[in-house]
Coordinates of C-alpha atoms and ligand atoms in Angstrom, one line a residue:
X1 CA 9.4 -22.5 81.4
X2 CA 12.4 -21.6 79.3
X3 CA 11.0 -23.7 76.4
X4 CA 7.7 -21.7 76.5
X5 CA 9.5 -18.4 76.2
X6 CA 11.5 -19.8 73.3
X7 CA 8.3 -20.9 71.6
X8 CA 6.6 -17.6 72.1
X9 CA 9.7 -15.7 70.8
X10 CA 9.8 -17.9 67.7
X11 CA 6.1 -17.4 67.0
X12 CA 6.5 -13.6 67.5
X13 CA 9.4 -13.5 65.0
X14 CA 7.5 -15.6 62.5
X15 CA 4.5 -13.2 62.7
X16 CA 6.8 -10.2 62.2
X17 CA 8.3 -11.9 59.0
X18 CA 4.8 -12.7 57.6
X19 CA 3.7 -9.1 58.2
X20 CA 6.8 -7.8 56.4
X21 CA 6.2 -10.0 53.2
X22 CA 2.5 -9.1 53.0
X23 CA 3.3 -5.3 52.9
X24 CA 5.7 -5.3 49.8
X25 CA 3.2 -7.1 47.4
X26 CA 0.7 -4.4 47.9
X27 CA 3.2 -1.7 47.0
X28 CA 4.2 -3.5 43.8
X29 CA 0.5 -3.7 42.7
X30 CA 0.2 0.0 42.9
X31 CA 3.2 0.8 40.6
X32 CA 2.0 -1.5 37.8
X33 CA -1.4 0.2 37.8
X34 CA 0.3 3.6 37.6
X35 CA 2.6 2.3 34.8
X36 CA -0.4 1.0 32.9
X37 CA -2.3 4.2 33.4
X38 CA 0.7 6.1 31.9
X39 CA 1.1 4.2 28.7
X40 CA -2.6 3.8 28.1
X41 CA -2.9 7.6 28.0
X42 CA -0.1 7.7 25.5
X43 CA -1.6 5.0 23.3
X44 CA -5.1 6.5 23.0
X45 CA -3.6 9.8 21.8
X46 CA -2.9 8.6 18.2
X47 CA -2.2 11.5 15.8
X48 CA -4.9 10.8 13.3
X49 CA -2.4 8.7 11.4
X50 CA -3.6 6.0 13.7
X51 CA -1.4 3.5 15.4
X52 CA -2.3 -0.1 15.8
X53 CA -3.7 0.3 19.3
X54 CA -6.3 2.8 17.9
X55 CA -7.1 0.4 15.1
X56 CA -7.7 -2.5 17.5
X57 CA -10.0 -0.6 19.8
X58 CA -11.6 1.5 17.1
X59 CA -11.7 5.1 18.4
X60 CA -14.8 6.1 20.2
X61 CA -14.0 9.8 20.4
X62 CA -17.5 10.7 19.7
X63 CA -20.5 9.4 17.8
X64 CA -18.7 10.1 14.5
X65 CA -18.1 7.1 12.2
X66 CA -14.4 6.2 12.2
X67 CA -13.0 5.6 8.7
X68 CA -9.7 3.7 8.9
X69 CA -7.6 3.8 5.8
X70 CA -5.0 1.1 5.2
X71 CA -2.1 1.6 2.8
X72 CA 1.1 -0.4 2.2
X73 CA 3.6 2.4 1.6
X74 CA 5.1 4.6 4.4
X75 CA 4.3 8.0 5.7
X76 CA 6.7 9.8 3.3
X77 CA 5.0 8.5 0.2
X78 CA 2.6 10.7 -2.0
X79 CA -0.1 8.1 -1.4
X80 CA 0.1 8.9 2.4
X81 CA 0.0 12.6 1.6
X82 CA -3.1 11.9 -0.4
X83 CA -4.7 10.0 2.4
X84 CA -4.0 12.8 4.9
X85 CA -5.4 15.3 2.4
X86 CA -8.6 13.1 2.3
X87 CA -8.7 13.3 6.1
X88 CA -8.4 17.0 6.1
X89 CA -11.1 17.5 3.4
X90 CA -13.6 15.3 5.2
X91 CA -13.0 16.5 8.7
X92 CA -13.1 20.2 7.7
X93 CA -16.6 19.6 6.1
X94 CA -18.4 17.4 8.6
X95 CA -18.4 15.9 12.1
X96 CA -19.9 12.7 10.8
X97 CA -16.5 11.1 10.2
X98 CA -13.1 10.7 11.9
X99 CA -10.4 9.5 9.4
X100 CA -7.4 7.5 10.6
X101 CA -4.6 6.6 8.2
X102 CA -2.6 3.4 8.8
X103 CA 0.6 3.3 6.6
X104 CA 3.4 0.8 5.9
X105 CA 1.0 -2.1 5.9
X106 CA 0.6 -1.9 9.7
X107 CA -2.9 -3.4 9.3
X108 CA -2.4 -5.6 6.2
X109 CA -0.9 -5.7 2.7
X110 CA -3.1 -4.8 -0.3
X111 CA -4.8 -8.2 -0.9
X112 CA -5.6 -8.8 2.8
X113 CA -6.9 -5.3 3.3
X114 CA -9.4 -5.7 0.4
X115 CA -10.6 -9.0 2.1
X116 CA -11.1 -7.0 5.3
X117 CA -13.3 -4.5 3.5
X118 CA -15.4 -7.4 2.2
X119 CA -15.7 -8.8 5.8
X120 CA -16.6 -5.3 7.1
X121 CA -13.6 -5.2 9.5
X122 CA -12.0 -2.2 7.7
X123 CA -13.5 0.8 6.0
X124 CA -11.1 2.0 3.3
X125 CA -7.9 0.8 1.5
X126 CA -6.1 2.2 -1.5
X127 CA -4.3 -0.7 -3.2
X128 CA -2.5 -1.0 -6.5
X129 CA -4.8 -2.4 -9.2
X130 CA -2.5 -5.4 -9.7
X131 CA -3.5 -7.4 -6.6
X132 CA -7.2 -6.6 -7.5
X133 CA -7.0 -9.3 -10.3
X134 CA -7.5 -11.8 -7.5
X135 CA -11.0 -10.2 -7.0
X136 CA -11.9 -8.8 -10.5
X137 CA -9.9 -10.5 -13.3
X138 CA -10.7 -7.6 -15.7
X139 CA -8.4 -5.4 -13.6
X140 CA -5.5 -7.3 -15.2
X141 CA -5.9 -4.9 -18.2
X142 CA -3.9 -2.3 -16.2
X143 CA -1.0 -4.8 -16.0
X144 CA -0.5 -5.3 -19.7
X145 CA 3.1 -4.1 -20.1
X146 CA 4.2 -1.2 -22.3
X147 CA 0.5 -0.1 -23.1
X148 CA 0.2 3.2 -21.3
X149 CA 2.2 6.0 -23.0
X150 CA 1.9 8.7 -20.3
X151 CA 0.4 9.7 -16.9
X152 CA -1.7 12.3 -18.6
X153 CA -3.3 9.7 -21.0
X154 CA -3.8 7.5 -17.9
X155 CA -5.8 10.3 -16.2
X156 CA -8.1 10.7 -19.2
X157 CA -8.7 6.9 -19.6
X158 CA -9.3 6.4 -15.8
X159 CA -11.4 9.5 -15.3
X160 CA -13.5 8.7 -18.4
X161 CA -16.1 6.1 -19.3
X162 CA -13.6 3.2 -19.1
X163 CA -12.6 4.1 -15.6
X164 CA -16.3 4.3 -14.5
X165 CA -16.9 0.9 -16.1
X166 CA -14.0 -0.7 -14.2
X167 CA -15.3 0.8 -11.0
X168 CA -18.7 -0.7 -11.7
X169 CA -17.2 -4.2 -11.7
X170 CA -16.3 -3.9 -8.0
X171 CA -19.8 -3.9 -6.7
X172 CA -20.3 -7.7 -7.0
X173 CA -17.2 -8.0 -4.8
X174 CA -18.9 -5.9 -2.0
X175 CA -16.6 -3.0 -2.8
X176 CA -17.1 0.6 -4.0
X177 CA -14.5 2.5 -6.0
X178 CA -14.5 6.2 -5.3
X179 CA -11.4 7.5 -7.2
X180 CA -8.3 6.6 -9.2
X181 CA -5.0 7.6 -7.6
X182 CA -1.5 7.2 -8.9
X183 CA 1.2 4.6 -8.0
X184 CA 3.0 5.4 -11.2
X185 CA 5.3 4.0 -13.9
X186 CA 7.4 1.1 -12.6
X187 CA 11.1 0.6 -13.0
X188 CA 13.5 -2.2 -12.3
X189 CA 16.1 -2.3 -9.6
X190 CA 18.6 -5.1 -8.6
X191 CA 21.8 -5.7 -6.7
X192 CA 23.5 -8.0 -9.1
X193 CA 24.3 -6.1 -12.4
X194 CA 23.4 -3.1 -14.5
X195 CA 20.4 -3.9 -16.8
X196 CA 20.6 -2.1 -20.1
X197 CA 19.4 -4.8 -22.4
X198 CA 16.7 -7.6 -22.2
X199 CA 19.6 -10.1 -22.3
X200 CA 20.9 -8.7 -18.9
X201 CA 17.7 -10.0 -17.3
X202 CA 18.7 -13.6 -17.8
X203 CA 18.1 -15.5 -14.5
X204 CA 17.6 -12.4 -12.4
X205 CA 15.3 -13.3 -9.4
X206 CA 12.7 -10.5 -9.5
X207 CA 10.0 -9.9 -6.9
X208 CA 6.6 -9.0 -8.5
X209 CA 3.2 -8.2 -7.1
X210 CA 0.8 -11.1 -6.7
X211 CA -0.3 -11.0 -10.3
X212 CA 0.1 -13.6 -13.0
X213 CA 0.5 -11.1 -15.8
X214 CA 3.5 -9.6 -14.1
X215 CA 4.9 -13.1 -13.5
X216 CA 4.5 -14.1 -17.1
X217 CA 5.9 -10.8 -18.4
X218 CA 9.1 -11.1 -16.5
X219 CA 9.4 -14.8 -17.4
X220 CA 9.0 -13.9 -21.1
X221 CA 11.8 -11.3 -20.7
X222 CA 14.1 -14.0 -19.3
X223 CA 14.0 -13.2 -15.6
X224 CA 13.0 -15.5 -12.8
X225 CA 10.0 -13.8 -11.2
X226 CA 8.5 -14.6 -7.7
X227 CA 5.2 -13.1 -6.3
X228 CA 5.4 -11.5 -2.9
X229 CA 3.4 -9.1 -0.7
X230 CA 4.8 -5.5 -0.5
X231 CA 5.3 -5.8 3.2
X232 CA 7.8 -8.6 2.8
X233 CA 9.8 -7.0 0.0
X234 CA 12.5 -5.0 1.8
X235 CA 13.7 -7.8 4.0
X236 CA 13.6 -10.2 1.0
X237 CA 16.1 -7.9 -0.8
X238 CA 18.2 -7.4 2.4
X239 CA 18.5 -11.2 2.8
X240 CA 19.1 -11.8 -0.9
X241 CA 16.0 -13.9 -1.3
X242 CA 15.4 -11.9 -4.4
X243 CA 18.0 -10.0 -6.6
X244 CA 15.6 -7.2 -7.5
X245 CA 12.1 -5.7 -7.8
X246 CA 10.2 -3.1 -9.8
X247 CA 8.3 -0.1 -8.4
X248 CA 7.9 3.6 -9.2
X249 CA 10.8 6.0 -8.4
X250 CA 9.0 7.5 -5.3
X251 CA 8.6 4.1 -3.7
X252 CA 12.3 3.1 -4.6
X253 CA 13.6 6.2 -2.9
X254 CA 11.1 6.7 0.0
X255 CA 11.1 3.1 1.1
X256 CA 15.0 3.2 1.0
X257 CA 15.4 0.5 -1.6
X258 CA 18.7 2.1 -2.6
X259 CA 20.2 0.9 0.7
X260 CA 19.8 -2.8 -0.6
X261 CA 19.9 -2.3 -4.4
X262 CA 22.7 -0.9 -6.5
X263 CA 21.3 -0.8 -10.0
X264 CA 18.3 1.1 -11.4
X265 CA 17.0 0.8 -14.9
X266 CA 14.5 3.2 -16.5
X267 CA 12.2 0.5 -17.9
X268 CA 8.9 2.3 -17.3
X269 CA 7.4 -1.1 -18.2
X270 CA 3.9 -0.5 -16.8
X271 CA 1.7 2.3 -15.3
X272 CA 0.0 1.1 -12.0
X273 CA -3.0 3.1 -10.7
X274 CA -4.2 3.0 -7.1
X275 CA -7.9 2.5 -6.6
X276 CA -9.6 4.2 -3.6
X277 CA -11.9 1.4 -2.2
X278 CA -14.6 1.4 0.5
X279 CA -16.6 -1.4 2.0
X280 CA -19.9 -1.4 0.0
X281 CA -22.2 -2.2 2.9
X282 CA -20.8 0.8 4.9
X283 CA -21.1 3.0 1.8
X284 CA -24.8 2.0 1.3
X285 CA -25.4 2.9 5.0
X286 CA -24.5 6.6 4.3
X287 CA -27.0 9.2 3.1
X288 CA -26.7 10.9 -0.2
X289 CA -25.1 14.0 1.2
X290 CA -22.5 12.0 3.0
X291 CA -21.8 9.9 -0.1
X292 CA -21.3 13.0 -2.2
X293 CA -18.9 14.5 0.3
X294 CA -16.8 11.4 0.6
X295 CA -16.7 10.9 -3.2
X296 CA -15.7 14.5 -3.9
X297 CA -13.0 14.3 -1.2
X298 CA -11.6 11.1 -2.6
X299 CA -11.4 12.6 -6.1
X300 CA -9.9 15.9 -4.9
X301 CA -7.4 14.1 -2.7
X302 CA -6.6 11.9 -5.7
X303 CA -5.8 14.9 -7.8
X304 CA -3.5 16.1 -5.1
X305 CA -1.9 12.6 -4.9
X306 CA -1.3 12.5 -8.7
X307 CA 0.3 16.0 -8.7
X308 CA 2.6 15.1 -5.7
X309 CA 3.4 11.7 -7.3
X310 CA 4.7 13.3 -10.4
X311 CA 6.7 16.0 -8.6
X312 CA 8.2 13.4 -6.3
X313 CA 9.0 11.0 -9.1
X314 CA 11.2 13.6 -10.8
X315 CA 13.0 14.4 -7.5
X316 CA 13.4 10.8 -6.6
X317 CA 15.0 9.9 -9.9
X318 CA 17.6 12.6 -9.4
X319 CA 18.2 11.6 -5.8
X320 CA 18.5 7.9 -6.8
X321 CA 21.1 8.6 -9.4
X322 CA 23.3 9.7 -6.5
X323 CA 23.0 6.4 -4.7
X324 CA 22.5 3.9 -7.6
X325 CA 24.0 3.1 -11.0
X326 CA 21.2 4.3 -13.4
X327 CA 20.7 2.8 -16.9
X328 CA 18.6 4.4 -19.5
X329 CA 17.1 1.8 -21.8
X330 CA 17.6 2.7 -25.5
X331 CA 14.7 2.8 -28.0
X332 CA 16.0 -0.3 -29.8
X333 CA 16.3 -2.2 -26.5
X334 CA 12.8 -1.0 -25.4
X335 CA 11.4 -2.4 -28.7
X336 CA 12.9 -5.8 -27.8
X337 CA 11.3 -5.6 -24.4
X338 CA 7.9 -4.8 -26.1
X339 CA 8.2 -7.7 -28.5
X340 CA 9.1 -10.2 -25.8
X341 CA 5.9 -9.5 -23.9
X342 CA 3.5 -9.6 -26.8
X343 CA 2.6 -13.3 -26.1
X344 CA 1.7 -12.3 -22.6
X345 CA -0.9 -9.8 -23.8
X346 CA -2.4 -12.5 -26.1
X347 CA -2.3 -15.1 -23.4
X348 CA -4.2 -13.0 -20.9
X349 CA -6.7 -11.5 -23.3
X350 CA -9.3 -14.1 -22.4
X351 CA -8.9 -14.1 -18.7
X352 CA -9.2 -10.3 -18.7
X353 CA -11.9 -10.2 -21.4
X354 CA -11.1 -9.5 -25.0
X355 CA -13.7 -6.6 -25.0
X356 CA -12.1 -5.0 -22.0
X357 CA -8.6 -5.2 -23.6
X358 CA -9.8 -3.8 -26.9
X359 CA -11.7 -1.0 -25.3
X360 CA -8.7 -0.1 -23.1
X361 CA -6.3 0.1 -26.0
X362 CA -8.8 2.1 -28.1
X363 CA -9.3 4.6 -25.2
X364 CA -5.5 5.0 -25.0
X365 CA -5.3 5.6 -28.7
X366 CA -8.1 8.1 -28.5
X367 CA -6.2 10.3 -25.9
X368 CA -2.7 9.6 -27.2
Ligands
KDG401 O1 0.1 1.0 -0.7 C1 0.3 0.4 -1.9 C2 1.3 -0.7 -1.8 O2 0.7 -1.6 -0.9 C3 1.6 -1.5 -3.0 O3 0.6 -1.4 -3.9 C4 2.8 -1.0 -3.6 O4 3.2 -1.1 -5.9 C5 3.2 -1.7 -4.9 C6 3.9 -3.0 -4.8 O5 4.9 -3.2 -5.5 O6 3.3 -3.9 -4.1

């Protein structure tokens, strides 16, 4: 009898225990759901300069076509300002498009972003022309060092027949060029020593864009160049994988390169344009009115970008002189730099196309 009671009691206690365990799991489930709900709401409310969540899902706010723009520089850069101006101009004129800007290489660096346009997995990117040599070798003409005398001459050459011809070469690559924007005149920085003469370059490990002409030019000048994507550059300087790099003053200041570089030299060794690119298949799917609107917005935003790029370049140089040791390059030394790279221009004339090089230099002379 006693045994039976004991057994019953044990069973009863066990049932109580099981009931207690089953209850708490349920409660937990509920919390997660609510947590999820919370963050999901946050993520879908991107600010137009989209975050990666938006990109992955593709916003479906309405029937409008989403145009996602990928750039490598950050949201302080004149290129980002230009991209947001493009967004403003397009969205104030039509409900056909939503524009989202992805900065700092969130989506991809220049080269990979162009490949995504060709695959139709991205709508717009605005890379430097230098990585474009991997798609259209003629674009190497823009990398010939010490050929462009000023930004004003660059505008006239790019916005003229020569610029149109270079845009025409993109179509075979499944790309459409809508406007020329400005990255700017590039200058050298490093964390090893001040560079005032070509002799000071001896053995300096310099990061260049993924472009053989840049590689050959720095080699001819005595440095030890290495190609690298823009998105990897800051950590490479921080870790000492490279001694230095070259970019326009706005990029050097606004990407905080002065935090990992001590010396700045005013080499102005090459003028790099940005090219506003769109996936050609997508472009061909738009009607004439839409194409005109997008083209005009890209050109107007480009003019705004150029103006800002030049204002910021002046401010950045003054600011950088506070944080870095700045070296002006004398005319005599600049002549030695020019002489050193002449073989590079000869070497790459064939890969670029001798006619393209001759036409480019003639256009520059015409506007100089
Ligand atoms: O958004 C542009 C950048 O991705 C890149 O072009 C910047 O000049 C550049 C570099 O050095 O790679």
